[in-house]
Amino acid sequence: MSDQLIFAIEVILNGLMAGVLYALVALGFVLIYKASGIFNYAQGVMALFAAMTLVGIMNGQVPFAHLINAIFGGHITHFGWNIPALLAIILTMGVMVLLAWAVQQFVMRHLVGQEPIILFMATIGLAYFLEGVADLMWGSEIKTLDVGLPQGLNVWIDDTTYGIFGYGFFIDNLDIVATVIAALLVAALVAFSQYTKQGRAMRAVADDHQAALSVGISLNFIWVLVWSVAGFVALVAGIMWGTKSGVQFSLSLIALKALPVLMLGGFTSIPGAIVGGLIIGVGEKLFEFAIGPMVGGATENWFAYVLALIFLVFRPQGLFGEKIIERV
């Protein structure tokens, strides 16, 4: 087997793992869009906010310490203790549920019945608001996130590790763990949507708000539930990406990478988010491997958007999205 073929297989494996992470971010968009028809521009910032909150809780950092010190002239920064990662994750999830309730109570509840563009603009405002709150709460410096996930390159070679056909591969341990966790989370979300009472209620709300109301389903509860689940997805995505590249404000830009995934898979399909993520992940890696050297490289920055543009021209609803026909 040639070195080029071995490297191509390694590229595909890394692309699949990156694709699962893209799909994980896209799932947050799909969940909210299915239940409320809102494209949540703030999903990436929710991942940033969750990751920063997790780091702050783990380190025992005082929320709004800079603001408190500026007002009262103190020098308080930390409580003086560190919290174990698992407990910190649970506490952070509690914060995300509280955030979901606040978003529904103070923002979305007042916009019921508004045009989709109004709801979209509201999520843009929410994104910048959350980014500012995260800065005030935890500071703007780059933070290291370590919840105990294995990191570093794993060299798969011959008898020493797992190699395939006796050849070696370089795979990031974090990518392997992230892929497994993301796959389990996707399976859990599908099972929740299909086989639980709350999941069926979410699907009913997604199909028809008025019909769901007529059978006694509480829209407020369902929307808080959906935003909470999206917050949990954002927390998992924030942990994976924050562990990989550090917790910094550029983390919120992962939402932009989810857009091509949604365009390929469809805005209303959980399986579509998964397939779209895998296509984007593998496609951008293979394109960089095969075509990148001919055009000066850096094709991963734009390949996904070009592919999404092609899909918009020939199949606007995506691979698994619903084709919507409106009477005018």
Short mmCIF file of C-alpha atoms in Angstrom, two decimals:
data_model
loop_
_atom_site.label_atom_id
_atom_site.label_comp_id
_atom_site.label_asym_id
_atom_site.label_seq_id
_atom_site.Cartn_x
_atom_site.Cartn_y
_atom_site.Cartn_z
CA MET A 1 0.00 0.00 0.00
CA SER A 2 1.46 3.36 -1.07
CA ASP A 3 2.24 6.16 1.36
CA GLN A 4 -0.22 8.41 -0.47
CA LEU A 5 -3.07 5.95 0.07
CA ILE A 6 -2.15 5.52 3.73
CA PHE A 7 -2.16 9.28 4.20
CA ALA A 8 -5.52 9.53 2.37
CA ILE A 9 -7.05 6.98 4.76
CA GLU A 10 -5.66 8.94 7.71
CA VAL A 11 -7.17 12.12 6.26
CA ILE A 12 -10.57 10.42 5.90
CA LEU A 13 -10.48 9.18 9.50
CA ASN A 14 -9.63 12.63 10.80
CA GLY A 15 -12.34 14.10 8.56
CA LEU A 16 -14.96 11.73 10.00
CA MET A 17 -13.99 12.73 13.54
CA ALA A 18 -14.09 16.45 12.70
CA GLY A 19 -17.45 15.88 10.99
CA VAL A 20 -18.95 14.41 14.14
CA LEU A 21 -17.96 17.55 16.05
CA TYR A 22 -19.52 19.74 13.34
CA ALA A 23 -22.69 17.64 13.56
CA LEU A 24 -22.72 18.10 17.33
CA VAL A 25 -22.84 21.88 16.95
CA ALA A 26 -25.46 21.65 14.18
CA LEU A 27 -27.73 19.55 16.40
CA GLY A 28 -28.33 22.52 18.69
CA PHE A 29 -29.61 24.52 15.71
CA VAL A 30 -31.83 21.67 14.52
CA LEU A 31 -33.45 21.07 17.91
CA ILE A 32 -34.52 24.70 18.34
CA TYR A 33 -35.54 25.16 14.71
CA LYS A 34 -37.71 22.04 14.73
CA ALA A 35 -39.61 23.02 17.87
CA SER A 36 -40.01 26.77 17.35
CA GLY A 37 -39.04 27.66 13.79
CA ILE A 38 -36.24 29.87 15.13
CA PHE A 39 -32.78 29.81 13.62
CA ASN A 40 -30.73 30.29 16.79
CA TYR A 41 -27.75 32.42 15.80
CA ALA A 42 -26.68 32.34 19.47
CA GLN A 43 -25.90 28.59 19.50
CA GLY A 44 -22.16 29.14 19.04
CA VAL A 45 -22.10 31.77 21.80
CA MET A 46 -24.01 29.34 24.04
CA ALA A 47 -21.14 26.87 23.57
CA LEU A 48 -18.67 29.63 24.48
CA PHE A 49 -20.74 30.70 27.50
CA ALA A 50 -21.05 27.09 28.72
CA ALA A 51 -17.31 26.44 28.35
CA MET A 52 -16.35 29.67 30.14
CA THR A 53 -18.83 28.96 32.94
CA LEU A 54 -17.43 25.44 33.33
CA VAL A 55 -13.86 26.71 33.58
CA GLY A 56 -14.90 29.41 36.05
CA ILE A 57 -16.74 26.94 38.30
CA MET A 58 -13.91 24.39 38.17
CA ASN A 59 -11.36 27.04 39.16
CA GLY A 60 -13.53 28.51 41.91
CA GLN A 61 -13.58 31.87 40.17
CA VAL A 62 -15.90 34.59 41.52
CA PRO A 63 -18.46 35.58 38.85
CA PHE A 64 -18.34 39.26 37.86
CA ALA A 65 -15.16 39.64 39.95
CA HIS A 66 -13.81 42.49 37.77
CA LEU A 67 -17.08 44.39 38.01
CA ILE A 68 -17.37 43.84 41.78
CA ASN A 69 -13.80 44.98 42.36
CA ALA A 70 -14.29 48.05 40.16
CA ILE A 71 -17.40 49.10 42.07
CA PHE A 72 -16.36 48.27 45.63
CA GLY A 73 -12.58 48.58 45.30
CA GLY A 74 -11.80 45.01 46.36
CA HIS A 75 -9.37 42.43 45.02
CA ILE A 76 -11.54 39.31 45.11
CA THR A 77 -10.94 36.88 42.25
CA HIS A 78 -11.40 33.32 43.59
CA PHE A 79 -13.29 31.55 46.37
CA GLY A 80 -10.18 29.57 47.30
CA TRP A 81 -11.28 26.10 46.22
CA ASN A 82 -11.42 23.99 43.07
CA ILE A 83 -14.44 21.91 42.12
CA PRO A 84 -14.16 18.41 40.55
CA ALA A 85 -14.89 18.29 36.82
CA LEU A 86 -18.02 16.11 37.07
CA LEU A 87 -19.65 18.31 39.70
CA ALA A 88 -18.69 21.41 37.75
CA ILE A 89 -20.32 19.98 34.60
CA ILE A 90 -23.53 19.31 36.55
CA LEU A 91 -23.52 22.84 37.98
CA THR A 92 -22.86 24.29 34.53
CA MET A 93 -25.79 22.34 33.13
CA GLY A 94 -27.91 23.91 35.86
CA VAL A 95 -26.76 27.33 34.68
CA MET A 96 -27.69 26.43 31.09
CA VAL A 97 -31.18 25.33 32.18
CA LEU A 98 -31.57 28.64 34.03
CA LEU A 99 -30.41 30.44 30.89
CA ALA A 100 -33.00 28.51 28.84
CA TRP A 101 -35.75 29.58 31.23
CA ALA A 102 -34.60 33.21 31.12
CA VAL A 103 -34.48 33.25 27.30
CA GLN A 104 -38.00 31.87 27.09
CA GLN A 105 -39.38 34.06 29.89
CA PHE A 106 -37.84 37.39 28.93
CA VAL A 107 -37.28 37.15 25.18
CA MET A 108 -39.08 34.48 23.17
CA ARG A 109 -42.38 34.56 25.08
CA HIS A 110 -42.87 38.15 23.98
CA LEU A 111 -42.17 37.38 20.32
CA VAL A 112 -44.71 34.59 19.74
CA GLY A 113 -46.36 35.07 16.35
CA GLN A 114 -43.71 37.43 15.00
CA GLU A 115 -42.11 37.02 11.59
CA PRO A 116 -39.14 34.60 11.41
CA ILE A 117 -36.77 37.47 10.59
CA ILE A 118 -37.75 39.18 13.88
CA LEU A 119 -37.01 35.99 15.83
CA PHE A 120 -33.70 35.60 13.99
CA MET A 121 -32.70 39.17 14.83
CA ALA A 122 -33.61 38.48 18.47
CA THR A 123 -31.15 35.57 18.56
CA ILE A 124 -28.44 37.82 17.08
CA GLY A 125 -29.04 40.27 19.91
CA LEU A 126 -29.04 37.37 22.37
CA ALA A 127 -25.68 36.20 21.00
CA TYR A 128 -23.99 39.55 21.60
CA PHE A 129 -25.65 39.91 24.99
CA LEU A 130 -24.40 36.48 26.11
CA GLU A 131 -20.93 37.24 24.81
CA GLY A 132 -20.85 40.44 26.87
CA VAL A 133 -22.19 38.70 29.99
CA ALA A 134 -19.58 35.93 29.61
CA ASP A 135 -16.85 38.59 29.39
CA LEU A 136 -18.13 40.34 32.53
CA MET A 137 -18.59 37.10 34.47
CA TRP A 138 -15.34 35.29 33.71
CA GLY A 139 -12.96 37.70 31.95
CA SER A 140 -11.75 37.75 28.36
CA GLU A 141 -8.40 35.96 28.68
CA ILE A 142 -7.83 32.59 27.00
CA LYS A 143 -8.55 29.74 29.41
CA THR A 144 -7.39 26.13 29.53
CA LEU A 145 -10.12 23.53 29.91
CA ASP A 146 -9.19 20.10 31.26
CA VAL A 147 -11.98 17.76 32.37
CA GLY A 148 -9.79 14.65 32.21
CA LEU A 149 -10.23 13.76 28.55
CA PRO A 150 -7.17 12.08 26.97
CA GLN A 151 -5.21 14.35 24.65
CA GLY A 152 -2.22 14.16 22.32
CA LEU A 153 -1.46 12.18 19.19
CA ASN A 154 -1.96 8.45 19.22
CA VAL A 155 0.44 6.77 16.80
CA TRP A 156 -1.16 3.62 15.42
CA ILE A 157 1.72 1.53 14.08
CA ASP A 158 2.09 -2.21 13.43
CA ASP A 159 2.14 -4.35 16.56
CA THR A 160 2.62 -1.50 19.04
CA THR A 161 -0.89 -0.14 18.56
CA TYR A 162 -3.82 -0.82 16.27
CA GLY A 163 -2.52 -0.08 12.71
CA ILE A 164 -4.49 -1.18 9.67
CA PHE A 165 -2.86 -3.54 7.19
CA GLY A 166 0.38 -3.09 9.14
CA TYR A 167 0.56 0.64 8.46
CA GLY A 168 0.55 3.51 10.95
CA PHE A 169 -1.86 6.39 11.46
CA PHE A 170 -1.70 9.56 13.52
CA ILE A 171 -5.00 10.14 15.31
CA ASP A 172 -5.64 12.67 18.07
CA ASN A 173 -6.85 10.89 21.21
CA LEU A 174 -9.24 13.75 21.93
CA ASP A 175 -10.81 13.32 18.49
CA ILE A 176 -11.45 9.64 19.23
CA VAL A 177 -13.08 10.39 22.59
CA ALA A 178 -15.06 13.29 21.14
CA THR A 179 -16.34 11.08 18.33
CA VAL A 180 -17.54 8.42 20.76
CA ILE A 181 -19.20 10.97 23.08
CA ALA A 182 -20.83 12.80 20.17
CA ALA A 183 -22.13 9.53 18.69
CA LEU A 184 -23.62 8.51 22.06
CA LEU A 185 -25.19 11.95 22.47
CA VAL A 186 -26.73 11.82 18.99
CA ALA A 187 -28.15 8.35 19.70
CA ALA A 188 -29.55 9.58 23.02
CA LEU A 189 -31.19 12.61 21.37
CA VAL A 190 -32.79 10.43 18.68
CA ALA A 191 -34.07 8.00 21.32
CA PHE A 192 -35.37 10.90 23.44
CA SER A 193 -37.16 12.40 20.45
CA GLN A 194 -38.73 9.13 19.33
CA TYR A 195 -39.55 7.20 22.51
CA THR A 196 -40.24 9.63 25.38
CA LYS A 197 -43.40 11.59 26.14
CA GLN A 198 -41.50 14.88 26.16
CA GLY A 199 -39.78 13.99 22.89
CA ARG A 200 -43.10 13.24 21.21
CA ALA A 201 -44.45 16.53 22.55
CA MET A 202 -41.46 18.33 21.01
CA ARG A 203 -42.22 16.72 17.65
CA ALA A 204 -45.89 17.66 17.95
CA VAL A 205 -44.99 21.29 18.62
CA ALA A 206 -42.62 21.22 15.66
CA ASP A 207 -45.39 19.95 13.37
CA ASP A 208 -48.18 22.32 14.47
CA HIS A 209 -48.19 24.75 17.41
CA GLN A 210 -51.96 25.19 17.46
CA ALA A 211 -52.69 21.47 17.27
CA ALA A 212 -50.22 20.85 20.10
CA LEU A 213 -51.96 23.49 22.23
CA SER A 214 -55.36 21.93 21.51
CA VAL A 215 -54.28 18.61 23.04
CA GLY A 216 -52.91 20.22 26.19
CA ILE A 217 -49.20 20.53 25.40
CA SER A 218 -47.59 23.54 27.09
CA LEU A 219 -45.61 25.51 24.54
CA ASN A 220 -43.71 27.37 27.26
CA PHE A 221 -42.56 24.09 28.86
CA ILE A 222 -41.56 22.58 25.52
CA TRP A 223 -39.60 25.65 24.48
CA VAL A 224 -37.76 25.77 27.82
CA LEU A 225 -37.05 22.05 27.39
CA VAL A 226 -35.77 22.54 23.84
CA TRP A 227 -33.52 25.45 24.82
CA SER A 228 -32.26 23.38 27.78
CA VAL A 229 -31.40 20.43 25.53
CA ALA A 230 -29.73 22.83 23.09
CA GLY A 231 -27.82 24.25 26.06
CA PHE A 232 -26.65 20.75 26.98
CA VAL A 233 -25.52 20.15 23.40
CA ALA A 234 -23.73 23.52 23.51
CA LEU A 235 -22.03 22.47 26.78
CA VAL A 236 -20.76 19.21 25.26
CA ALA A 237 -19.58 21.04 22.12
CA GLY A 238 -17.92 23.70 24.28
CA ILE A 239 -16.09 21.03 26.29
CA MET A 240 -14.81 19.28 23.15
CA TRP A 241 -13.75 22.39 21.26
CA GLY A 242 -12.53 24.18 24.40
CA THR A 243 -10.35 21.22 25.37
CA LYS A 244 -9.02 21.06 21.81
CA SER A 245 -8.19 24.72 21.20
CA GLY A 246 -8.67 26.55 24.50
CA VAL A 247 -11.66 28.54 25.74
CA GLN A 248 -11.57 31.86 23.93
CA PHE A 249 -14.07 34.12 22.21
CA SER A 250 -13.28 32.67 18.78
CA LEU A 251 -14.98 29.51 20.07
CA SER A 252 -18.32 31.12 19.25
CA LEU A 253 -17.37 31.02 15.55
CA ILE A 254 -17.89 27.24 15.48
CA ALA A 255 -21.52 28.14 14.77
CA LEU A 256 -20.43 29.40 11.35
CA LYS A 257 -19.04 25.96 10.54
CA ALA A 258 -22.42 24.45 11.41
CA LEU A 259 -24.21 26.52 8.73
CA PRO A 260 -22.96 24.46 5.75
CA VAL A 261 -23.79 21.30 7.71
CA LEU A 262 -27.38 22.50 8.11
CA MET A 263 -27.65 23.49 4.46
CA LEU A 264 -26.52 20.05 3.38
CA GLY A 265 -28.51 17.99 5.86
CA GLY A 266 -31.60 20.16 6.24
CA PHE A 267 -32.64 22.47 9.09
CA THR A 268 -35.28 20.08 10.44
CA SER A 269 -33.48 16.74 10.39
CA ILE A 270 -31.35 15.23 13.17
CA PRO A 271 -30.03 12.49 10.84
CA GLY A 272 -29.39 15.24 8.29
CA ALA A 273 -27.18 17.11 10.76
CA ILE A 274 -25.14 13.95 11.29
CA VAL A 275 -24.77 13.12 7.59
CA GLY A 276 -24.09 16.74 6.70
CA GLY A 277 -21.39 16.98 9.37
CA LEU A 278 -19.67 13.85 8.09
CA ILE A 279 -19.82 15.06 4.48
CA ILE A 280 -18.35 18.45 5.39
CA GLY A 281 -15.69 16.92 7.67
CA VAL A 282 -14.46 14.35 5.17
CA GLY A 283 -14.95 16.60 2.16
CA GLU A 284 -12.89 19.51 3.44
CA LYS A 285 -10.05 17.24 4.57
CA LEU A 286 -9.93 15.33 1.27
CA PHE A 287 -10.19 18.54 -0.77
CA GLU A 288 -7.31 20.06 1.18
CA PHE A 289 -5.31 16.84 0.67
CA ALA A 290 -5.99 16.49 -3.06
CA ILE A 291 -6.54 20.04 -4.35
CA GLY A 292 -5.07 22.25 -1.62
CA PRO A 293 -1.43 22.07 -2.81
CA MET A 294 -2.51 23.15 -6.31
CA VAL A 295 -4.26 26.33 -5.12
CA GLY A 296 -1.98 27.39 -2.29
CA GLY A 297 -3.73 25.55 0.56
CA ALA A 298 -6.14 26.88 3.21
CA THR A 299 -9.11 25.37 1.34
CA GLU A 300 -10.68 24.19 4.62
CA ASN A 301 -11.66 27.83 5.27
CA TRP A 302 -14.00 28.02 2.28
CA PHE A 303 -14.70 24.53 0.90
CA ALA A 304 -17.73 23.90 3.15
CA TYR A 305 -19.41 27.16 2.11
CA VAL A 306 -18.88 26.53 -1.60
CA LEU A 307 -20.36 23.05 -1.24
CA ALA A 308 -23.31 24.50 0.70
CA LEU A 309 -23.84 27.10 -2.04
CA ILE A 310 -24.02 24.34 -4.66
CA PHE A 311 -26.61 22.52 -2.55
CA LEU A 312 -28.66 25.72 -2.17
CA VAL A 313 -28.82 26.05 -5.95
CA PHE A 314 -29.85 22.47 -6.73
CA ARG A 315 -31.52 21.25 -3.51
CA PRO A 316 -32.42 24.17 -1.20
CA GLN A 317 -34.07 21.97 1.45
CA GLY A 318 -30.92 19.85 1.88
CA LEU A 319 -30.59 16.07 1.76
CA PHE A 320 -33.11 15.32 4.52
CA GLY A 321 -34.99 18.60 4.90
CA GLU A 322 -38.68 19.00 4.24
CA LYS A 323 -39.73 20.62 0.98
CA ILE A 324 -42.04 23.46 1.99
CA ILE A 325 -44.70 24.66 -0.47
CA GLU A 326 -46.50 27.89 0.44
CA ARG A 327 -49.68 29.18 -1.13
CA VAL A 328 -49.60 32.86 -2.00
#
